[in-house]
mmCIF file of N, CA and C in Angstrom:
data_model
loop_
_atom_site.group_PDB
_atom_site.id
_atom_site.type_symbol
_atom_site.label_atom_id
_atom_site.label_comp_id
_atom_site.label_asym_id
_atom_site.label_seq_id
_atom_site.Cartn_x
_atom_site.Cartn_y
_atom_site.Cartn_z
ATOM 1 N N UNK S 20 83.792 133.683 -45.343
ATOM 2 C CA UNK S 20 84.854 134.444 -44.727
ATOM 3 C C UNK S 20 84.942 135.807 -45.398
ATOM 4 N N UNK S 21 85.299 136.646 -44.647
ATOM 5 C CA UNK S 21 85.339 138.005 -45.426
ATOM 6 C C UNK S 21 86.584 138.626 -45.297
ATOM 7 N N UNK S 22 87.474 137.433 -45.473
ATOM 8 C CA UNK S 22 89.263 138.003 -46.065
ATOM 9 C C UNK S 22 90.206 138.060 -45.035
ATOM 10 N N UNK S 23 89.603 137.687 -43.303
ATOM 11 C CA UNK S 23 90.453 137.989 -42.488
ATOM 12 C C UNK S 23 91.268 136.681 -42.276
ATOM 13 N N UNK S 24 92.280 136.730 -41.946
ATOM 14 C CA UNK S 24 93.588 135.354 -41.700
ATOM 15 C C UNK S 24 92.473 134.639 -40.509
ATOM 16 N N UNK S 25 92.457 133.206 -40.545
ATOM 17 C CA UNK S 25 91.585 132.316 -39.979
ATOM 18 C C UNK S 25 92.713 131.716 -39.317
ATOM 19 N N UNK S 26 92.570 131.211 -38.371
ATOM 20 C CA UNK S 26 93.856 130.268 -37.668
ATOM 21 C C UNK S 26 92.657 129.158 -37.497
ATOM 22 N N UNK S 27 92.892 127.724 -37.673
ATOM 23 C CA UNK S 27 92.468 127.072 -37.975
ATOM 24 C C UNK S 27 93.412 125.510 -38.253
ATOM 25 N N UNK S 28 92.480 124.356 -37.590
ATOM 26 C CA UNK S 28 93.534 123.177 -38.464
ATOM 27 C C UNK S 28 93.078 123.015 -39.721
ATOM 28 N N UNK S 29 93.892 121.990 -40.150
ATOM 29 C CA UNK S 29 93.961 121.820 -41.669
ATOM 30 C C UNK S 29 93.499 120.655 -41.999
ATOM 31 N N UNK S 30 92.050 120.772 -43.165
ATOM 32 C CA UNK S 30 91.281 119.819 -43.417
ATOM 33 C C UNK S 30 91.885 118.227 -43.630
ATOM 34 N N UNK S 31 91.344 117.681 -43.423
ATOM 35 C CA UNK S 31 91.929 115.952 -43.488
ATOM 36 C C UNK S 31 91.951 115.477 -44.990
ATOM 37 N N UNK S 32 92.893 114.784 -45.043
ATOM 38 C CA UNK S 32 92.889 115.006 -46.479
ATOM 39 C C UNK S 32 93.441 113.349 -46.667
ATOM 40 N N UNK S 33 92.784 112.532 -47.138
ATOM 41 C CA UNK S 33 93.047 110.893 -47.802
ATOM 42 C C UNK S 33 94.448 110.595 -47.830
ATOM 43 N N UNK S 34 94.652 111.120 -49.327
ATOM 44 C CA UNK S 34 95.826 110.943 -50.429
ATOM 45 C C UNK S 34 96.998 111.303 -49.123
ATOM 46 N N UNK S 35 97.393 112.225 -48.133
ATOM 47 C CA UNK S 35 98.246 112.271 -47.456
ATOM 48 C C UNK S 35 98.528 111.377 -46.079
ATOM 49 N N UNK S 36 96.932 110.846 -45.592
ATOM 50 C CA UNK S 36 97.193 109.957 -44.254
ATOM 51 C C UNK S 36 97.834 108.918 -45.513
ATOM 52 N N UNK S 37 97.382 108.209 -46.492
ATOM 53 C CA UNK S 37 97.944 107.094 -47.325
ATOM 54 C C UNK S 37 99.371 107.339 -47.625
ATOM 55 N N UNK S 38 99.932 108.242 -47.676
ATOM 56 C CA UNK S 38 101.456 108.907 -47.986
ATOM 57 C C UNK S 38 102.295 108.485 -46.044
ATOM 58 N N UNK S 39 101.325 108.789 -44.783
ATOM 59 C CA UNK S 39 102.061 108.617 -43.975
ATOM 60 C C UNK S 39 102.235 106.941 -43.270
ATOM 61 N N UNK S 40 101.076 106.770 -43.828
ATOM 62 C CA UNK S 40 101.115 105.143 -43.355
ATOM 63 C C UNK S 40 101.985 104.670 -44.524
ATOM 64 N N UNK S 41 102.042 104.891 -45.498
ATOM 65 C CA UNK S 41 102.963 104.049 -46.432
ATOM 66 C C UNK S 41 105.074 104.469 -45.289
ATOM 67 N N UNK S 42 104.850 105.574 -45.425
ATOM 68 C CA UNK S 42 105.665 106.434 -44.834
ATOM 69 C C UNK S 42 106.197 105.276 -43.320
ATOM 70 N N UNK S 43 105.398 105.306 -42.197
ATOM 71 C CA UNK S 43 105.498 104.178 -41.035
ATOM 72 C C UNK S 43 105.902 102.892 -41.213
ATOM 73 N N UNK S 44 105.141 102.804 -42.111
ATOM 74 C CA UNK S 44 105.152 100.714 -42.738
ATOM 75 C C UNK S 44 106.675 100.484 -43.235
ATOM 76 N N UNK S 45 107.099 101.652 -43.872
ATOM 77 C CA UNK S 45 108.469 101.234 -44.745
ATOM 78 C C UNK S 45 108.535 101.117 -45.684
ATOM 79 N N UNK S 46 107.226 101.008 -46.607
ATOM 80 C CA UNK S 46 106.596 100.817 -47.798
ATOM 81 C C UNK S 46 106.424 102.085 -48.850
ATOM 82 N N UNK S 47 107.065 102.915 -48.305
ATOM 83 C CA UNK S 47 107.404 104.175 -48.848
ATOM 84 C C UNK S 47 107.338 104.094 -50.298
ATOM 85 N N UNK S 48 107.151 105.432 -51.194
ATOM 86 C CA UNK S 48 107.196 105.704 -52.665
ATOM 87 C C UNK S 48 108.006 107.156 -52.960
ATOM 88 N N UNK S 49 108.514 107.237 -53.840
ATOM 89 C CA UNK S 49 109.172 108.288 -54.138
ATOM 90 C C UNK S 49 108.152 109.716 -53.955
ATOM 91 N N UNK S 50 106.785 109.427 -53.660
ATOM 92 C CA UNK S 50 106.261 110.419 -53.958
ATOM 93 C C UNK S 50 105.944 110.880 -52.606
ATOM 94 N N UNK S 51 105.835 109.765 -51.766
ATOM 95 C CA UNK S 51 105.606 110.167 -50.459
ATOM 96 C C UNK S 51 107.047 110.802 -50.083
ATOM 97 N N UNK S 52 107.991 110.592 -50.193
ATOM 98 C CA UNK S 52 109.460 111.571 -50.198
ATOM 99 C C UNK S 52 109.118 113.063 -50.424
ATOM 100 N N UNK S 53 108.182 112.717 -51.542
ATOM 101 C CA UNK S 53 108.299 114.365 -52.389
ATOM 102 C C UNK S 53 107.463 114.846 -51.299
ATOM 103 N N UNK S 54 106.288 114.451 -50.653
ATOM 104 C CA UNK S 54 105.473 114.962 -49.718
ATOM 105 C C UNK S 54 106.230 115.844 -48.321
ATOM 106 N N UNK S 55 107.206 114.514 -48.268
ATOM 107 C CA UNK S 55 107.659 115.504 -46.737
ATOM 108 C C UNK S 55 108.921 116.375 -47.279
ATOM 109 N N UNK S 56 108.913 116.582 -48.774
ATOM 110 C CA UNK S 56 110.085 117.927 -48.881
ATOM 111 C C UNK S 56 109.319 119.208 -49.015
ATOM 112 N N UNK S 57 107.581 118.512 -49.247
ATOM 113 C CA UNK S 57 107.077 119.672 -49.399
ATOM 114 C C UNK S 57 106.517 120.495 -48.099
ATOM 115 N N UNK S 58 106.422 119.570 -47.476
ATOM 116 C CA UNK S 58 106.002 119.887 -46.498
ATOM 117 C C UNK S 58 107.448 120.595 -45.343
ATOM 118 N N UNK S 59 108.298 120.319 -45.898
ATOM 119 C CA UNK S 59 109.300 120.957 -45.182
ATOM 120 C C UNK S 59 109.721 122.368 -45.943
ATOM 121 N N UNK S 60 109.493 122.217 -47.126
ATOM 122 C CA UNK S 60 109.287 123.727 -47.521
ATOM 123 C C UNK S 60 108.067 124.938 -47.196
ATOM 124 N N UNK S 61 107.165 124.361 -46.793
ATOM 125 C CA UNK S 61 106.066 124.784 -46.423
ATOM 126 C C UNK S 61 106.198 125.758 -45.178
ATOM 127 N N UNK S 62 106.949 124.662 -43.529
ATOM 128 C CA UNK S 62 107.458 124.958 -43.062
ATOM 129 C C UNK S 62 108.923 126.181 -42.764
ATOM 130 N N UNK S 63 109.444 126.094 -44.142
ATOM 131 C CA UNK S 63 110.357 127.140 -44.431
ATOM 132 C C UNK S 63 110.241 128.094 -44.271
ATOM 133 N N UNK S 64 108.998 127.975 -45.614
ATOM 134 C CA UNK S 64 108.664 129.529 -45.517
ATOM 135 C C UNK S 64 107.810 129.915 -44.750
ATOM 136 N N UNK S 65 106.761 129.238 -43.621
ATOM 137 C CA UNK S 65 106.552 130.234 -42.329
ATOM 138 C C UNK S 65 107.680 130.695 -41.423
ATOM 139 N N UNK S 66 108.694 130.088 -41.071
ATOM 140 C CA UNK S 66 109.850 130.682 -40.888
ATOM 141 C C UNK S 66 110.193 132.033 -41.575
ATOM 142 N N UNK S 67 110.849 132.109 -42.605
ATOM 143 C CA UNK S 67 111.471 132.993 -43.333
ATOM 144 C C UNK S 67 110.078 134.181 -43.589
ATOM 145 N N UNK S 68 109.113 133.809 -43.353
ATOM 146 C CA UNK S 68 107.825 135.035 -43.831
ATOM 147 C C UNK S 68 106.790 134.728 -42.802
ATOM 148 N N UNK S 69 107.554 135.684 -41.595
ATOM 149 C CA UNK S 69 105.838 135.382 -40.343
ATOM 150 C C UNK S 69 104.661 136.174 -40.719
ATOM 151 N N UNK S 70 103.521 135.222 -40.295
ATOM 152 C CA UNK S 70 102.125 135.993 -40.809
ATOM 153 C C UNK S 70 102.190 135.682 -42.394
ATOM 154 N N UNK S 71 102.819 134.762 -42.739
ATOM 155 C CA UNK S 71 102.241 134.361 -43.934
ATOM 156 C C UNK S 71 100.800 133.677 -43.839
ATOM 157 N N UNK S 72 100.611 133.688 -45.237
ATOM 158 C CA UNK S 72 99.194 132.189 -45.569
ATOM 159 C C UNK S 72 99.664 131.090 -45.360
ATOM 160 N N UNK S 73 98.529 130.316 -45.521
ATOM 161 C CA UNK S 73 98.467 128.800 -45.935
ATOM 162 C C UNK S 73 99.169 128.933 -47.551
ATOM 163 N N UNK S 74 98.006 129.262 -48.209
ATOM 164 C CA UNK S 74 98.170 129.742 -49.687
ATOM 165 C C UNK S 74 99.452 130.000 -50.092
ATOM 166 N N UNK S 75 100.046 130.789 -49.666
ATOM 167 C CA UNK S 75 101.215 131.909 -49.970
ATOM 168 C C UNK S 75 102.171 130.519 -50.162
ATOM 169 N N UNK S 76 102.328 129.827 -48.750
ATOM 170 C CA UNK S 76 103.468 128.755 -48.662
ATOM 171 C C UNK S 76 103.397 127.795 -49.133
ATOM 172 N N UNK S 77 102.342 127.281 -49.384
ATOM 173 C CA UNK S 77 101.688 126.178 -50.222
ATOM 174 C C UNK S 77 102.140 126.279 -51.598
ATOM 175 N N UNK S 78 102.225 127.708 -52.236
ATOM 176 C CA UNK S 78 102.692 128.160 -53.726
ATOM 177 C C UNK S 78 104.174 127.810 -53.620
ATOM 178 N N UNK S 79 104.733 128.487 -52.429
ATOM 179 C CA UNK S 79 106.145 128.312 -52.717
ATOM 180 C C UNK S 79 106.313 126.852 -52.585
ATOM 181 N N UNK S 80 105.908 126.127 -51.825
ATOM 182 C CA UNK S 80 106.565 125.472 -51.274
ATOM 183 C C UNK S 80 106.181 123.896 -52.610
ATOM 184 N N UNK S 81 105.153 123.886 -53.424
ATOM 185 C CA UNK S 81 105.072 123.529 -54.914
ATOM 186 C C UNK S 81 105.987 123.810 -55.741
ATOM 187 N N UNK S 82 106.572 124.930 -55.558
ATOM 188 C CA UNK S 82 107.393 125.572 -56.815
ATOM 189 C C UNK S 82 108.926 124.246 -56.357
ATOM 190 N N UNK S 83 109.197 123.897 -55.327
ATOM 191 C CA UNK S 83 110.129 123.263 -54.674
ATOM 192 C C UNK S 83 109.853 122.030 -54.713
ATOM 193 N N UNK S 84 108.544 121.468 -54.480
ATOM 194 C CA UNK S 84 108.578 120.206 -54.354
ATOM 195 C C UNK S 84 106.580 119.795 -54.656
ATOM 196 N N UNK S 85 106.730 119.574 -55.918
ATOM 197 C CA UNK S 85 104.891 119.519 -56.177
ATOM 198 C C UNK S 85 103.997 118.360 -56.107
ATOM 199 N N UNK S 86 104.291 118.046 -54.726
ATOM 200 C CA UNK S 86 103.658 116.417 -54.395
ATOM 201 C C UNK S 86 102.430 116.248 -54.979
ATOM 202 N N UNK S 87 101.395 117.640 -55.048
ATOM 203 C CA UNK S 87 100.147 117.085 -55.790
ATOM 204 C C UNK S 87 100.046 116.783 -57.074
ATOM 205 N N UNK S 88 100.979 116.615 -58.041
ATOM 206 C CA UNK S 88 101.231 116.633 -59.249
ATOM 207 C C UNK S 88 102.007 115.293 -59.573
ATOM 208 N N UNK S 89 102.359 114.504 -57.937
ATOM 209 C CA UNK S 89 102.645 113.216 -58.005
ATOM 210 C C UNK S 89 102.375 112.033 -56.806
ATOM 211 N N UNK S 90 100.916 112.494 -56.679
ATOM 212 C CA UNK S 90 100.403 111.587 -55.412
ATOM 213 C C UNK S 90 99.983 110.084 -56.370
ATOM 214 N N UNK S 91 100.632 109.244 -55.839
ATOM 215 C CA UNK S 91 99.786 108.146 -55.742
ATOM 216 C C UNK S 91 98.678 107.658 -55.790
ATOM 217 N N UNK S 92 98.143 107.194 -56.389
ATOM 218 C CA UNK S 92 97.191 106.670 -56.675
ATOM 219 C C UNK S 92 95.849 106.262 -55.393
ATOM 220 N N UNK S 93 94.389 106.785 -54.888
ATOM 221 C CA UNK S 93 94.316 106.004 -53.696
ATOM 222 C C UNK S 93 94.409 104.636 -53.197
ATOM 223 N N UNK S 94 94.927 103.566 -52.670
ATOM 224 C CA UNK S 94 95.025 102.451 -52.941
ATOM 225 C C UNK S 94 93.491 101.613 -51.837
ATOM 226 N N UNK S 95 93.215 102.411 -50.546
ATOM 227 C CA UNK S 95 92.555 102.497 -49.438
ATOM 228 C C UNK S 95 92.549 101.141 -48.873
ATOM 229 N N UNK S 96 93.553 101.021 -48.818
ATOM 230 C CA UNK S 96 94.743 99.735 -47.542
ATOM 231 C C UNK S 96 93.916 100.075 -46.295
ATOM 232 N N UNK S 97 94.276 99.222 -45.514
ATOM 233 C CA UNK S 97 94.167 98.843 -44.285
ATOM 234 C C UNK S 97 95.456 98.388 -43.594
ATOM 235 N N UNK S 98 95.719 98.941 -42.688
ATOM 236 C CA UNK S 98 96.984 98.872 -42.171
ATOM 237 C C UNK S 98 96.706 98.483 -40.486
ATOM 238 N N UNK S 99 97.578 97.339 -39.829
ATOM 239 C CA UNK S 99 97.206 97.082 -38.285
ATOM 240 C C UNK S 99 98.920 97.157 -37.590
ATOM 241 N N UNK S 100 98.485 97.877 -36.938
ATOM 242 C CA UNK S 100 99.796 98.340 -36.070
ATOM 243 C C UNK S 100 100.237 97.139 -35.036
ATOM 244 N N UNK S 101 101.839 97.009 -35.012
ATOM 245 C CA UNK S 101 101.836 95.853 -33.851
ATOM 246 C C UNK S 101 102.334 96.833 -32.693
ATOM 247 N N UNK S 102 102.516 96.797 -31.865
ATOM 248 C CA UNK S 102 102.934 98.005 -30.680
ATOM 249 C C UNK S 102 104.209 96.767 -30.573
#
């Protein structure tokens, strides 16, 4: 890349599908909590700062709530949905 803003989805990432299925199941952890405050700060601040980064909000939004500094362990469960 040569520095220009990429719009783009956002790579798949383990440690967080394991945070949302714990999240569904009910089986929740304090850390998966911390995940969706971060992620709601994240959200904030594209609000409050349009044409921000990824980066930019990602910083703030750590400074608020630093889920990577308390993810869970991978456990790599298997989970079956009942509809």
């Amino acid at each position: 890349m040569d520095g220009d803003i990429v719009h783009a989805r956002y790579d798949a990432n383990p440690d967080m599908a394991e945070a949302w299925i714990r999240l569904r199941s009910g089986t929740h952890t304090e850390s998966d909590l911390l995940l969706l405050e971060h992620e709601l700060a994240e959200h904030r601040y594209y609000q409050a700062h349009p044409g921000s980064t990824y980066a930019e909000a990602h910083a703030a939004a750590t400074k608020i709530a630093d889920w990577a500094s308390h993810m869970e362990p991978p456990r790599r469960e298997n989970y079956t949905w009942e509809n």
